[in-house]
Amino acid sequence: FRNTCFSSVSHTMIRGSLSSISSPNLFGSSEKMRRISKISTQKREIHCCNLGELMHEGNPKGPSSKSPKNELKKSHPVPEDGKGEYAWVSQTSTFKFGRKIVERELGDEAKNLKMNKVALFTDKNVRKLKIFEDAQESLKKSGVQYQIYSDVTVEPTDASFQEASKWASSENFDGFISLGGGSVMDTCKAANLYSTHPPSSGDFLEYVNIPVGKGSIPPGPLKPHIAIPTTCGTGSELTGISIFDQMSTHTKTGIAHKLLIPSLALIDPMVTDSLPKMVVACSGFDVISHAIESYTARHYTTKPRPIHTNKRPLHQGANPFSDFGCLEALRVAGKFFLRAVNDPSDHEAREQMLFASLLAGSCMGNAGVHLPHGLSYAVSGMVRDHQVEGYTTKPIIPHGMSVILHAPSVVRITAPLNYNRHMQAAEALGADVSGKNLEDAGEILADRLIHLMKNSGIPNGLKSVGFSEDDIPNLVKGAYRQKRAIDNAPFIVSEEDVATIFQGAMKYW
């Protein structure tokens, strides 16, 4: 991608279920599907991402059990009663990708969006970088006025969101620009929302996801927003998601709606040249987990049909469109992730990881994430004294780190729901799968993730970041509130399942 620029025009694509999509060969032969390994002792329904098969698990003795209860039972991808989902939707930002795109085109794009007085969001570290100088010069050259907000909190909280929203409401801004990592972009989305449509109730939780908040839909469009990412991982520039820590409960939650999707993303690979090692590692693992989770998520046809087209959720589950981008993101990451982390002079690798972030972010924005993200919010929200070089001096478990700490434990459990997808993900990520048994897909993918963790400086499980088995009950309590992510898993998740995953994530090597 050196010395090149390409762009994508924002689109909304809706696709209905077709017989070609419903072919078992597209998502993996059902003959290769095996019995579901033990997840918990409770009987449950399990949603398979293999064409929305609805399977039932009784009380198997384990993966070697010959019990008939352990066999997969196939059902129609769309329920006969007509209440199942029948369409998938792709929605993302318009984006431009190219070196020096911010310096050369930010001002012009702001004018194209009718911006005259802009709220420019960043943080204190990014404000010192050349990319921020380039952004200011481009705006000045185009005659766009701006005011800077740099008090963004890394891993933002409900309090920091409210402070940013209060600042944005104090001026008559007609546009927003965010230049920074996921924390900056998420804060800017929230400030845009709350300053444009202040809740009539005065309650900050009005737009926050259920069950933490009320989950109300914004009453109308937001002001235009140009998002400029400075890390290679979060994908926030392409999604309608804004995440924060709720301080009173020590958990993460957020706001999710298509109206929060930025109007335009300017993706400049030059921003990755100066990133610290652990920032690249954590953001890179966010990319990898976005792709794995979206590829192995519950299939869209297993979800209920929305009562109105405007009520279709932002995250719809695995679908043919997101599948392609997920696998390509994993292939790119498998080749370039460790190079990008361990060699700051390898500009090619870091640029490729930014491209992988674009692919995974656009797919995650419509397919959605599930258990690794859902569980991560409790861990990062309950951090005690863990610190990470390259981040702030306050205790922190960066988002990408908290996500990948659970991923190996999760894939060991979800693999039997679709061995093919997990094996394909492992192979795309660089694992040697030649001659391997399909039933070992979960372990192969977990081992590949652990290899990448070891060689990029990620801690060895939850114990290495300050947790123990004694914390599991509180972790489960915090994680199980993340219904948007938990419900997107390929099976119906119990609290016992969440506890099992946390136990498996305590230590890996």
mmCIF file with all atom_site columns, C-alpha atoms in Angstrom, residues 33-50 52-62 65-76 79 302 416-417 490-492:
data_model
loop_
_atom_site.group_PDB
_atom_site.id
_atom_site.type_symbol
_atom_site.label_atom_id
_atom_site.label_alt_id
_atom_site.label_comp_id
_atom_site.label_asym_id
_atom_site.label_entity_id
_atom_site.label_seq_id
_atom_site.pdbx_PDB_ins_code
_atom_site.Cartn_x
_atom_site.Cartn_y
_atom_site.Cartn_z
_atom_site.occupancy
_atom_site.B_iso_or_equiv
_atom_site.pdbx_formal_charge
_atom_site.auth_seq_id
_atom_site.auth_comp_id
_atom_site.auth_asym_id
_atom_site.auth_atom_id
_atom_site.pdbx_PDB_model_num
ATOM 1  C CA . MET A 1 33  ? -19.531 -31.442 12.506 1.00 0.00 ? 33  MET A CA 1
ATOM 2  C CA . ARG A 1 34  ? -18.959 -33.485 15.627 1.00 0.00 ? 34  ARG A CA 1
ATOM 3  C CA . ARG A 1 35  ? -20.545 -33.836 19.006 1.00 0.00 ? 35  ARG A CA 1
ATOM 4  C CA . ILE A 1 36  ? -20.568 -30.792 21.225 1.00 0.00 ? 36  ILE A CA 1
ATOM 5  C CA . SER A 1 37  ? -18.083 -31.012 24.059 1.00 0.00 ? 37  SER A CA 1
ATOM 6  C CA . LYS A 1 38  ? -19.285 -30.401 27.554 1.00 0.00 ? 38  LYS A CA 1
ATOM 7  C CA . ILE A 1 39  ? -20.021 -26.741 28.242 1.00 0.00 ? 39  ILE A CA 1
ATOM 8  C CA . SER A 1 40  ? -22.169 -27.030 31.334 1.00 0.00 ? 40  SER A CA 1
ATOM 9  C CA . THR A 1 41  ? -24.415 -29.554 33.059 1.00 0.00 ? 41  THR A CA 1
ATOM 10 C CA . GLN A 1 42  ? -27.564 -27.647 32.193 1.00 0.00 ? 42  GLN A CA 1
ATOM 11 C CA . LYS A 1 43  ? -29.691 -28.485 29.176 1.00 0.00 ? 43  LYS A CA 1
ATOM 12 C CA . ARG A 1 44  ? -29.697 -25.635 26.691 1.00 0.00 ? 44  ARG A CA 1
ATOM 13 C CA . GLU A 1 45  ? -30.348 -24.653 23.119 1.00 0.00 ? 45  GLU A CA 1
ATOM 14 C CA . ILE A 1 46  ? -27.251 -23.881 21.129 1.00 0.00 ? 46  ILE A CA 1
ATOM 15 C CA . HIS A 1 47  ? -27.264 -21.565 18.128 1.00 0.00 ? 47  HIS A CA 1
ATOM 16 C CA . CYS A 1 48  ? -24.786 -22.770 15.536 1.00 0.00 ? 48  CYS A CA 1
ATOM 17 C CA . CYS A 1 49  ? -23.229 -20.322 13.108 1.00 0.00 ? 49  CYS A CA 1
ATOM 18 C CA . ASN A 1 50  ? -23.446 -23.137 10.523 1.00 0.00 ? 50  ASN A CA 1
ATOM 19 C CA . GLY A 1 52  ? -28.406 -21.153 11.932 1.00 0.00 ? 52  GLY A CA 1
ATOM 20 C CA . GLU A 1 53  ? -28.715 -24.793 12.927 1.00 0.00 ? 53  GLU A CA 1
ATOM 21 C CA . LEU A 1 54  ? -30.484 -25.013 16.256 1.00 0.00 ? 54  LEU A CA 1
ATOM 22 C CA . MET A 1 55  ? -28.906 -27.771 18.287 1.00 0.00 ? 55  MET A CA 1
ATOM 23 C CA . HIS A 1 56  ? -29.703 -29.203 21.682 1.00 0.00 ? 56  HIS A CA 1
ATOM 24 C CA . GLU A 1 57  ? -27.256 -30.401 24.276 1.00 0.00 ? 57  GLU A CA 1
ATOM 25 C CA . GLY A 1 58  ? -28.391 -32.584 27.102 1.00 0.00 ? 58  GLY A CA 1
ATOM 26 C CA . ASN A 1 59  ? -25.854 -33.672 29.686 1.00 0.00 ? 59  ASN A CA 1
ATOM 27 C CA . PRO A 1 60  ? -22.964 -35.226 27.731 1.00 0.00 ? 60  PRO A CA 1
ATOM 28 C CA . LYS A 1 61  ? -20.139 -36.987 29.455 1.00 0.00 ? 61  LYS A CA 1
ATOM 29 C CA . GLY A 1 62  ? -17.621 -35.166 27.311 1.00 0.00 ? 62  GLY A CA 1
ATOM 30 C CA . SER A 1 65  ? -19.465 -39.577 24.750 1.00 0.00 ? 65  SER A CA 1
ATOM 31 C CA . LYS A 1 66  ? -21.561 -41.851 22.530 1.00 0.00 ? 66  LYS A CA 1
ATOM 32 C CA . SER A 1 67  ? -24.805 -40.664 24.067 1.00 0.00 ? 67  SER A CA 1
ATOM 33 C CA . PRO A 1 68  ? -27.530 -39.832 21.484 1.00 0.00 ? 68  PRO A CA 1
ATOM 34 C CA . LYS A 1 69  ? -28.190 -36.654 23.471 1.00 0.00 ? 69  LYS A CA 1
ATOM 35 C CA . ASN A 1 70  ? -24.837 -35.406 22.303 1.00 0.00 ? 70  ASN A CA 1
ATOM 36 C CA . GLU A 1 71  ? -25.659 -35.545 18.601 1.00 0.00 ? 71  GLU A CA 1
ATOM 37 C CA . LEU A 1 72  ? -26.407 -32.398 16.622 1.00 0.00 ? 72  LEU A CA 1
ATOM 38 C CA . LYS A 1 73  ? -30.002 -31.899 15.626 1.00 0.00 ? 73  LYS A CA 1
ATOM 39 C CA . LYS A 1 74  ? -30.567 -29.811 12.555 1.00 0.00 ? 74  LYS A CA 1
ATOM 40 C CA . SER A 1 75  ? -33.386 -27.309 12.211 1.00 0.00 ? 75  SER A CA 1
ATOM 41 C CA . HIS A 1 76  ? -34.437 -24.846 9.539  1.00 0.00 ? 76  HIS A CA 1
ATOM 42 C CA . PRO A 1 79  ? -38.092 -20.794 11.850 1.00 0.00 ? 79  PRO A CA 1
ATOM 43 C CA . THR A 1 302 ? -30.992 -17.632 14.196 1.00 0.00 ? 302 THR A CA 1
ATOM 44 C CA . PRO A 1 416 ? -17.349 -27.946 18.496 1.00 0.00 ? 416 PRO A CA 1
ATOM 45 C CA . LEU A 1 417 ? -20.181 -25.719 17.310 1.00 0.00 ? 417 LEU A CA 1
ATOM 46 C CA . PRO A 1 490 ? -22.894 -19.238 18.901 1.00 0.00 ? 490 PRO A CA 1
ATOM 47 C CA . PHE A 1 491 ? -24.656 -20.831 21.870 1.00 0.00 ? 491 PHE A CA 1
ATOM 48 C CA . ILE A 1 492 ? -26.959 -19.634 24.651 1.00 0.00 ? 492 ILE A CA 1
#
